[in-house]
Coordinates of C-alpha atoms in Angstrom, one line a residue:
X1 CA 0.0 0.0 0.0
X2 CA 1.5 3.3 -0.9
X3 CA 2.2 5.8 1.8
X4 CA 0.0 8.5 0.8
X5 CA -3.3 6.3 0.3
X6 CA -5.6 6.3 3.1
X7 CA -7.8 3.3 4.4
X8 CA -11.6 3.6 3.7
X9 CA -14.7 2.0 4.7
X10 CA -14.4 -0.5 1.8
X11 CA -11.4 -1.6 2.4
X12 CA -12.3 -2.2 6.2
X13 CA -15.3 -4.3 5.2
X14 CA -13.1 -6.3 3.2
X15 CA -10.6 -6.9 5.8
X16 CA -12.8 -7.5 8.8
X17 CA -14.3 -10.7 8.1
X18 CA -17.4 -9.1 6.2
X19 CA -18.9 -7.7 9.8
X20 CA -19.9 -4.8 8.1
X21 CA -22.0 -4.0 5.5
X22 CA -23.2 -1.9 2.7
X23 CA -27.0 -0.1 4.1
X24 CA -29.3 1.5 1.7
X25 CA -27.7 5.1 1.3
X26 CA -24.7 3.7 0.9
X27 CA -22.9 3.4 4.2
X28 CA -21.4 0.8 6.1
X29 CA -23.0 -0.2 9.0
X30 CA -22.6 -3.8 11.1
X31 CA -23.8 -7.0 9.3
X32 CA -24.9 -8.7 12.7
X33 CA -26.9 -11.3 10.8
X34 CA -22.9 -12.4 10.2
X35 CA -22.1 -13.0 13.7
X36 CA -24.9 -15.9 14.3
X37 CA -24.9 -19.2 13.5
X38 CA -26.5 -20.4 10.2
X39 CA -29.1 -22.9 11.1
X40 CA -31.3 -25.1 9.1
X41 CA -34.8 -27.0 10.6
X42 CA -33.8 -30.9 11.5
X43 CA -30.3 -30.2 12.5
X44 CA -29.8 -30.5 16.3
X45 CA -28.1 -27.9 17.9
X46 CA -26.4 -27.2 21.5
X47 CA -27.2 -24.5 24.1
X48 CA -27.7 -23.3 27.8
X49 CA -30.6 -22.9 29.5
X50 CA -31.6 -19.4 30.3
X51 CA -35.4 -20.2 31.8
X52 CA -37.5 -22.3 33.2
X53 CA -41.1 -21.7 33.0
X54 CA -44.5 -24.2 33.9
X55 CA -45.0 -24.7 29.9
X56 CA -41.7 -23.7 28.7
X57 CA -38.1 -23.7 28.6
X58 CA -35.9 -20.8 26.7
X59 CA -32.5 -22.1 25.5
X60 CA -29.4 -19.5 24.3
X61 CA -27.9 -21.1 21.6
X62 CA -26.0 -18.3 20.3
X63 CA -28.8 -16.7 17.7
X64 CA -30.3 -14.0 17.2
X65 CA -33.3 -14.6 19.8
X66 CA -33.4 -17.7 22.4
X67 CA -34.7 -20.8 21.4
X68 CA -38.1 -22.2 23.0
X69 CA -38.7 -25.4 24.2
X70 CA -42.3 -26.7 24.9
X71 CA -43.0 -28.7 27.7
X72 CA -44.4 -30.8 25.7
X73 CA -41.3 -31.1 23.7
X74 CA -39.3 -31.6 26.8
X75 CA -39.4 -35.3 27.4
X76 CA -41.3 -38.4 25.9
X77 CA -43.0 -38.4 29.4
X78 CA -45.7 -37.5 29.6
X79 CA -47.0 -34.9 31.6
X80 CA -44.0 -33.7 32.8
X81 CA -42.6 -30.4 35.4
X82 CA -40.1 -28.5 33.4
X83 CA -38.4 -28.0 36.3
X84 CA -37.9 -31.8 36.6
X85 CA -36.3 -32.5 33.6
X86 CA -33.8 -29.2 32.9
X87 CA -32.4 -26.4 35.6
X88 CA -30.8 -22.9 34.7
X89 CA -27.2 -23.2 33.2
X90 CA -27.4 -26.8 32.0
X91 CA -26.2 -27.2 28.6
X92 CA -28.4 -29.7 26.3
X93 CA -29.1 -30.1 22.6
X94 CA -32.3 -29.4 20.9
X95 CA -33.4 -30.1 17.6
X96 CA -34.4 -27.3 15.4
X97 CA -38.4 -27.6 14.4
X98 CA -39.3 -24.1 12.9
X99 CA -36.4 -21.2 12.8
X100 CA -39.3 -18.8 12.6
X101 CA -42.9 -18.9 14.4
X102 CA -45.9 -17.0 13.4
X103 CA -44.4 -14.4 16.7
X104 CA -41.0 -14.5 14.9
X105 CA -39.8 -17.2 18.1
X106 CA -37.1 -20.4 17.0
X107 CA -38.8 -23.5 18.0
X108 CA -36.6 -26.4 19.7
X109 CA -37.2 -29.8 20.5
X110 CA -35.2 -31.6 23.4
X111 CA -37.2 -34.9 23.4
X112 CA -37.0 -35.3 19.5
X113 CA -32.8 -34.1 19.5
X114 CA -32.8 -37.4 22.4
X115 CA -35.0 -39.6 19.4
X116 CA -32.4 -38.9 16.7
X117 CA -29.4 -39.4 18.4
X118 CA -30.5 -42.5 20.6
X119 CA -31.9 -44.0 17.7
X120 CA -28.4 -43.9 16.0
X121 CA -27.5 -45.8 19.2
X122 CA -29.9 -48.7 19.3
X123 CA -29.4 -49.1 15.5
X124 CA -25.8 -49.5 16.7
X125 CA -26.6 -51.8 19.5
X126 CA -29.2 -53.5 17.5
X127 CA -26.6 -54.5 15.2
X128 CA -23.9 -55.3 17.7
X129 CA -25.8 -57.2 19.8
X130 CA -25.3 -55.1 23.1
X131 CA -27.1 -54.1 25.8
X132 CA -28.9 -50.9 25.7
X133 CA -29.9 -48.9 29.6
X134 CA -32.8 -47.8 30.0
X135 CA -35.4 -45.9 33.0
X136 CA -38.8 -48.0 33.4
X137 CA -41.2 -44.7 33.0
X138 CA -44.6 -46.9 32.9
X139 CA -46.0 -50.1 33.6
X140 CA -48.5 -50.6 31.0
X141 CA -51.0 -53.9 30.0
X142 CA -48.5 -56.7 29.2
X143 CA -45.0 -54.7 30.2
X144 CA -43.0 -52.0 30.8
X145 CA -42.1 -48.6 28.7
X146 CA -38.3 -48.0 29.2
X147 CA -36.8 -44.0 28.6
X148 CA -34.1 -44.7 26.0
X149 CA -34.5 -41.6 24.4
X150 CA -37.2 -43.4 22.4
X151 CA -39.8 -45.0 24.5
X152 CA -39.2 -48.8 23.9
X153 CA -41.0 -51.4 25.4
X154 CA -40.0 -54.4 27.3
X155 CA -43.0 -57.5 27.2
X156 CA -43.6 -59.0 30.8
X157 CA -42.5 -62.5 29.6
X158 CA -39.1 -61.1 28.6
X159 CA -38.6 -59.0 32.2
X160 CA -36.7 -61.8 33.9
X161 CA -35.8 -66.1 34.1
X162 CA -39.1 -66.4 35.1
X163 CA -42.1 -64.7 35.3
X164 CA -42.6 -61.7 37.4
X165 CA -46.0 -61.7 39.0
X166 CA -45.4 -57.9 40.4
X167 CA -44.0 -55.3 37.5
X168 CA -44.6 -51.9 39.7
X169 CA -41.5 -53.5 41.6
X170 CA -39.3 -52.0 38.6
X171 CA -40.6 -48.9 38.4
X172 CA -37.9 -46.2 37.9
X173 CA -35.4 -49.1 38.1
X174 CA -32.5 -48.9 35.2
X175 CA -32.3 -51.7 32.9
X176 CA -29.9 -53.2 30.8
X177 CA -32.2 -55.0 27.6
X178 CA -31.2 -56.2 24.4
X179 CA -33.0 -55.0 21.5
X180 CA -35.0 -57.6 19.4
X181 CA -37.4 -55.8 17.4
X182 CA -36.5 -52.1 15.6
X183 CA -38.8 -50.6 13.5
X184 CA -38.1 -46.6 12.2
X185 CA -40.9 -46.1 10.4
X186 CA -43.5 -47.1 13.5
X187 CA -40.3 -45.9 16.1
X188 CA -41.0 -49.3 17.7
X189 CA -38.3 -50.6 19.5
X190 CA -38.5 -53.9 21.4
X191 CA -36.3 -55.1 24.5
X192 CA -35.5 -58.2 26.1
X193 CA -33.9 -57.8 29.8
X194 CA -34.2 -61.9 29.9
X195 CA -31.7 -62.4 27.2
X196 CA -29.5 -59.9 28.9
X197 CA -29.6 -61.8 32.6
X198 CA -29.5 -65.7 30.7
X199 CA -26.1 -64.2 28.7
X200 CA -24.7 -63.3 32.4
X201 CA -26.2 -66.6 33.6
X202 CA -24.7 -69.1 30.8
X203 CA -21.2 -69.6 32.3
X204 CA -22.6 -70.2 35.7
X205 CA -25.5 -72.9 34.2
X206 CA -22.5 -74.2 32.3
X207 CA -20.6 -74.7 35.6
X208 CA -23.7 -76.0 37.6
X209 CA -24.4 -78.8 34.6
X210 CA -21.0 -80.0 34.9
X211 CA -20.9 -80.3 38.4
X212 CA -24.6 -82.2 38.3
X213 CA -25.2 -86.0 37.6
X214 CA -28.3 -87.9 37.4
X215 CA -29.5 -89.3 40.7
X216 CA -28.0 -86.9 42.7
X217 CA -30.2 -85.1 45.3
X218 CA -30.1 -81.0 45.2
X219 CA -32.3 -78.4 47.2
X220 CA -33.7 -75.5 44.9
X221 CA -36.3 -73.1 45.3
X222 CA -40.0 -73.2 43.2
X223 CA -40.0 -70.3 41.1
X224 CA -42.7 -71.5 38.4
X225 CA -45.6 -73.7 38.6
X226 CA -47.5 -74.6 35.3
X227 CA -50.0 -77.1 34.4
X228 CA -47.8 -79.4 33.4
X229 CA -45.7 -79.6 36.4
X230 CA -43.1 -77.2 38.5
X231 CA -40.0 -75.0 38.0
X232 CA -37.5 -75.5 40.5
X233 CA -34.4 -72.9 40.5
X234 CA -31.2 -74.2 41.3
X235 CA -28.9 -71.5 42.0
X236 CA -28.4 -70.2 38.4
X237 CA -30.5 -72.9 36.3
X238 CA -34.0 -74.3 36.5
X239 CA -34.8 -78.0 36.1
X240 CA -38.3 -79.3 35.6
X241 CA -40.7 -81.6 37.7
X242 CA -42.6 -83.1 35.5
X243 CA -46.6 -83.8 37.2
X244 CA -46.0 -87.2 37.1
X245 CA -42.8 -87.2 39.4
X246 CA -44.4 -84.9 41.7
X247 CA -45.7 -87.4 43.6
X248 CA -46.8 -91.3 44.3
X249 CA -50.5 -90.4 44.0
X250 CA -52.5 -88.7 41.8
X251 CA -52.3 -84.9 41.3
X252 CA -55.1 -83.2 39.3
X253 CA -52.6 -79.9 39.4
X254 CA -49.1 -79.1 41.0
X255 CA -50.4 -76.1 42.7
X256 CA -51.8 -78.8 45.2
X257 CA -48.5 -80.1 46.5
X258 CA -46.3 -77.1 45.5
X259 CA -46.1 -72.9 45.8
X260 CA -43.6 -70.3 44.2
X261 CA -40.7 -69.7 46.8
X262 CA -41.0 -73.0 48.7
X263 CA -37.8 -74.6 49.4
X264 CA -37.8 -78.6 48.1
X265 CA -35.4 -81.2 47.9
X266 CA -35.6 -83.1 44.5
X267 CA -33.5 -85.8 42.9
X268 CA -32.1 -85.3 38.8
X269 CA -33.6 -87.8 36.7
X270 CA -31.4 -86.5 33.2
X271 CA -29.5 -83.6 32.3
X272 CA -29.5 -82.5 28.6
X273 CA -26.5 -80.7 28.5
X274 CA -26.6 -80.1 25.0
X275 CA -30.0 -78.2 25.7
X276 CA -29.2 -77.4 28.8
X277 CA -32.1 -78.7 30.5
X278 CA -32.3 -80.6 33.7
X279 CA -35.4 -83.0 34.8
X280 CA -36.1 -83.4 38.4
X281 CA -38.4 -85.2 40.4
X282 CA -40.0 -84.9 43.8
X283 CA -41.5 -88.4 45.1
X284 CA -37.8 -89.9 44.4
X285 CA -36.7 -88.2 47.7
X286 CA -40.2 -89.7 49.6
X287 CA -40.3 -93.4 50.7
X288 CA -42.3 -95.4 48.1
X289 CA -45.6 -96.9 49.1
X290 CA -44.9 -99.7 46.5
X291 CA -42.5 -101.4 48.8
X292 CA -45.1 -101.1 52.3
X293 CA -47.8 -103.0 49.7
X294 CA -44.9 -105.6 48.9
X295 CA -44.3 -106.0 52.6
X296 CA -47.7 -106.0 53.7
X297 CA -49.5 -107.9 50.8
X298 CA -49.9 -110.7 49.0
X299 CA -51.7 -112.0 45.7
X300 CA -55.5 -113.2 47.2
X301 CA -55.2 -110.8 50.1
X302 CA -58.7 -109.1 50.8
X303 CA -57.8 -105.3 51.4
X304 CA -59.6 -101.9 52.0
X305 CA -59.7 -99.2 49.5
X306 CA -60.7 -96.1 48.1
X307 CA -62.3 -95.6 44.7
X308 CA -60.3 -92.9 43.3
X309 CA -61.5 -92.5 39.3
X310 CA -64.5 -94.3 37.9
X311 CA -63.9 -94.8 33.8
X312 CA -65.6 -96.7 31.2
X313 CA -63.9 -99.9 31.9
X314 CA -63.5 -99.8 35.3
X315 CA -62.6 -97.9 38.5
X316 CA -58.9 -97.3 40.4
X317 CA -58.8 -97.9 44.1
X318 CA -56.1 -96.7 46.5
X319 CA -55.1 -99.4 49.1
X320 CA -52.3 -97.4 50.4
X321 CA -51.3 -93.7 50.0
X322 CA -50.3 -93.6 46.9
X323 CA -50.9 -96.5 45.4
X324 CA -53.7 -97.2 43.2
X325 CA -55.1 -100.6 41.6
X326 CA -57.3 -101.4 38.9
X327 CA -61.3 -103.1 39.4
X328 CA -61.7 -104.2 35.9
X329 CA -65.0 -103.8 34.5
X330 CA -65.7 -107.5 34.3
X331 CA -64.4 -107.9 38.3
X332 CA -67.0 -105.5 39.3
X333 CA -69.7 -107.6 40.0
X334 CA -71.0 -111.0 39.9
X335 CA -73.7 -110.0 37.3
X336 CA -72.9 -108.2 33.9
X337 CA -72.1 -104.5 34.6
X338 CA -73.1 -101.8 31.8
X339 CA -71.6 -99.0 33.5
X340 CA -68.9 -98.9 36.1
X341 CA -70.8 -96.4 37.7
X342 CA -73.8 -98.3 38.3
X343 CA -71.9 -100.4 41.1
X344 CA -69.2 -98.0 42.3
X345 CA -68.9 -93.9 42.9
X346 CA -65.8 -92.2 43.7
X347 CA -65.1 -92.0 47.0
X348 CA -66.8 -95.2 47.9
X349 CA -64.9 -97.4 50.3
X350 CA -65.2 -101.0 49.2
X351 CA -63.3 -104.0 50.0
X352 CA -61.3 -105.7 47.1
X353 CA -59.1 -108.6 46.6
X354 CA -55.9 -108.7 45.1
X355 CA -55.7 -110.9 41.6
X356 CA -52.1 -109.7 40.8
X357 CA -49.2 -107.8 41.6
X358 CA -46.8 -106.6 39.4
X359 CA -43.9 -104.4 41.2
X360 CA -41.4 -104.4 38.2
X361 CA -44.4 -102.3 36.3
X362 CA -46.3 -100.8 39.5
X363 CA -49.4 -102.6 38.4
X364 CA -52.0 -103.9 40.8
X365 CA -54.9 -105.6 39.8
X366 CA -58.0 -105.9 41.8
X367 CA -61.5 -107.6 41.9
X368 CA -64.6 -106.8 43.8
X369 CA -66.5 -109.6 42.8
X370 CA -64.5 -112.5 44.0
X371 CA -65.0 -110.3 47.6
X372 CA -68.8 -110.8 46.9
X373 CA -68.9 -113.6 45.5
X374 CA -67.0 -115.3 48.8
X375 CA -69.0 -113.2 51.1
X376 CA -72.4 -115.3 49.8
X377 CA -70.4 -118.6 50.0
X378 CA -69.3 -118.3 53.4
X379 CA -73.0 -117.3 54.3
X380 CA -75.7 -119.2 55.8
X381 CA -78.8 -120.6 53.5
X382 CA -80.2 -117.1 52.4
X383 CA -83.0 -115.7 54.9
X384 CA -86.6 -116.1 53.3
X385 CA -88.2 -114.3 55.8
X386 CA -90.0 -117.6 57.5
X387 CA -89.6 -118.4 60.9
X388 CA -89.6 -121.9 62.6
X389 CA -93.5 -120.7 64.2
X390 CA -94.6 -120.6 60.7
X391 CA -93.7 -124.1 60.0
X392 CA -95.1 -125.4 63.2
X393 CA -98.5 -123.8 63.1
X394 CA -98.8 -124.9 59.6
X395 CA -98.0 -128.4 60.8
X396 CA -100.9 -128.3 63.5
X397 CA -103.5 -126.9 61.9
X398 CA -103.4 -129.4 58.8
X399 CA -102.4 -132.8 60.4
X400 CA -101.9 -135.6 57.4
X401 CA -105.3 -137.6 56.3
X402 CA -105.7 -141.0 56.5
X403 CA -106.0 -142.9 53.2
X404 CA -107.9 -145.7 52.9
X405 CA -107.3 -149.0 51.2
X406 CA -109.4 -148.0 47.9
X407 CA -108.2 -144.6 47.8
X408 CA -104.3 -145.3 47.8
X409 CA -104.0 -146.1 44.2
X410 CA -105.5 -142.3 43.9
X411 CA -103.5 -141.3 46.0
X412 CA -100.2 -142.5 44.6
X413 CA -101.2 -141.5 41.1
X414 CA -102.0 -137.5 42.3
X415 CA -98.2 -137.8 44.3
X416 CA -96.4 -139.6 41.8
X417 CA -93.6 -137.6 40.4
X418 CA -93.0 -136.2 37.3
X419 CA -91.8 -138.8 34.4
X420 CA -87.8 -138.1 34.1
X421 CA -86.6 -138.7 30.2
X422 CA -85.6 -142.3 31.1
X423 CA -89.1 -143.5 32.2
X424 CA -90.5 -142.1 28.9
X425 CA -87.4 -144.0 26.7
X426 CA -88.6 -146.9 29.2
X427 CA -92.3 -146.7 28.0
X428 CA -91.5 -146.4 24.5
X429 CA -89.6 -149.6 24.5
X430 CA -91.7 -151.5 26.7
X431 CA -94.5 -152.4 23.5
X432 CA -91.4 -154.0 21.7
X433 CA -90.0 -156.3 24.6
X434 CA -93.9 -157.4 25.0
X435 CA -94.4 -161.2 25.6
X436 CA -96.8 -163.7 24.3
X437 CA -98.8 -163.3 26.9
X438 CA -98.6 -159.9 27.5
X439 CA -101.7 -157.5 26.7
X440 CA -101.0 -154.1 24.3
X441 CA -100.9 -152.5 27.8
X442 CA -98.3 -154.7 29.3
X443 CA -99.8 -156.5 31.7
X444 CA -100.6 -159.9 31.8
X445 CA -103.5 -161.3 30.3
X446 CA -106.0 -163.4 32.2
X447 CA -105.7 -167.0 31.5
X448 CA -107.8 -168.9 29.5
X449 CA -110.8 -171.0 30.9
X450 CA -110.2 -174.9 29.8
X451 CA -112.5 -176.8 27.9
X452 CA -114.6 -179.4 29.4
X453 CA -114.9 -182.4 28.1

């Protein structure tokens, strides 16, 4: 620059970073449009919070006026305190929704600047296969709404091992979920905080199925009882007890022997270790009423039982607590039975006898109608109702007649018995063996008179 040329406006506007500019008559004056920051709707920007009112919060984020914040763009809460969720002087990012209002005012968004950024994260995690945390904010019908930034939603069935019969107990609790489901376009994002807590669990199941063997007795804990039978947890894994190992005797339902939380002794039947899964059973560790009916009975013994079931070929009868043997339908009764029912009900005590016993195969068959039909046997002539006074004053009243000579023959014919099969054969055959002098009615003829001479 030479020495005798001054510096004018236009070269200052030039050199100072364009902070001024050219007005309408020609001037310079400050371009303070310049000095903010150029910012576009969508893009999620950083600033302080200035205020805090009951429906809004005003953020300075360096423009030209302060950016306001909704309370109903606060949080994905709902119904929320402003006051609860940002104080004066915290620093958070908002995402820009309309630079310019109909009053001229820059509307933000914190709740949907938390969307698009944690949304980049569970696509992350979703992808990875790592946890995401999260703050239980409802219990709703069927599970729980985590705060991830996006509300995502954890089913009840997927909340822990087993089922949880209480979810208030997690409200506000933080919870580490894997996400199973993502969807952008319905923002549906669902969690699973039971794959999280059996990925923690698998090395300690691992070391709990190699320290098990079958027959080995364990003490666990009930933590789920279904129709089918019982969950039992044992410190890290849960076996099944199958219904039919619950106990000797019948059970319509395991909730009649068992409850969540009580303490049990079981023994392991078989361990899948491939699957992982462990079956248990309860009446292994009870003494087994099979072996007091071996010691105490034998086949043709006459016992007392219960009639448990009635079916349509036959009815089961418990001798002993827990042990249950078959009537069949044909040892029901002496006479042809229809319907089982028509002799028996449940809950009828009868006595029955043994017919066989089969320990290898726990089968006990029963009959009711060799008890019966012994019971008449052993009996005295069955009672008809008369008495010995009947048979004496019948005697008395009607002494027996006198026959005479002439009236025998009568007699005898009126009292003669019946002719059996062999007297008839007899009469047929007697005409044939006839002898000269027999008449046509077989008896002899008179004899002749002789002539006189």
């Amino acid at each position: 620059m030479a020495q005798n040329e001054t510096v004018t406006e236009a070269d200052t506007k030039r050199s100072d970073d364009d902070v001024w500019t050219e007005g309408p008559d020609g001037e310079l004056i400050p371009d303070y449009d310049s000095t903010f920051p150029i910012i576009n709707e969508g893009e999620v920007v950083r600033g302080k919070v200035v205020r805090v009112d009951k429906d809004e919060v005003l953020i300075d984020i360096g423009y030209k006026s302060e950016g306001v914040i909704p309370v109903s763009e606060l949080s994905i809460r709902r119904s929320v305190n402003p006051s609860d969720e940002v104080n004066i002087g915290d620093e958070i990012d908002a995402l820009v929704m309309t630079k310019e209002d109909a009053d001229g005012r820059l509307i933000l968004s914190k709740k949907r600047a938390r969307f698009e950024m944690a949304w980049k994260r569970i696509e992350q995690a979703a992808e990875s296969g790592e946890p995401v945390e999260g703050t239980v904010i409802e219990v709703v019908k069927g599970g729980l709404i985590l705060d991830l930034g996006v509300r995502g939603f954890l089913p009840a069935s997927l909340v822990d091992i087993r089922r949880v019969q209480d979810l208030d107990e997690f409200m506000g609790q933080t919870l580490r979920c894997k996400v199973i489901e993502l969807n952008r376009s319905r923002n549906n994002v669902v969690l699973s905080r039971r794959a999280v807590l059996e990925e923690e669990r698998k090395e300690m199941r691992q070391a709990i199925l190699d320290r098990l063997s079958p027959g080995d007795v364990v003490t666990g804990t009930i933590s789920n009882i279904v129709d089918f039978g019982a969950f039992v947890d044992l410190e890290g894994i849960d076996g099944l007890i199958h219904i039919s190992e619950l106990s000797w005797s019948h059970v319509n339902h395991p909730s009649e022997l068992l409850e969540i939380g009580q303490e049990v002794q079981v023994k392991v039947l078989d361990i899948d270790r491939e699957r992982q899964r462990i079956s248990l059973g309860l009446k292994q560790t009870q003494s087994d009423p099979w072996q007091q009916v071996i010691d105490s009975y034998d086949q043709g013994d006459v016992v007392d039982g219960k009639v448990t079931k009635v079916v349509t070929f036959g009815a089961f009868i418990e001798i002993v607590p827990g042990v249950e043997g078959l009537v069949h339908i044909s040892e029901l009764a002496q006479h042809h039975v229809e319907n089982p029912r028509e002799v028996v009900s449940q809950g009828d005590t009868v006595k029955a006898r043994i017919i066989e016993m089969d320990p290898e195969r726990r089968r006990l068959s029963l009959s009711l109608k060799s008890v019966e039909g012994e019971e008449g046997a052993d009996g005295d002539t069955p009672a008809l109702g008369l008495s010995e006074e009947v048979f004496t004053d019948s005697a008395e009243a009607e002494p027996a007649p006198e026959l005479s000579a002439e009236a025998e023959p009568e007699a005898r014919e009126e009292t003669a018995p019946e002719s059996t099969d062999e007297s008839v054969e007899a009469d047929q055959v007697a005409p044939q063996e006839q002898g000269p002098g027999d008449s046509e009615g077989g008896h002899p003829a008179p004899p002749e008179e002789e002539e006189t001479t």
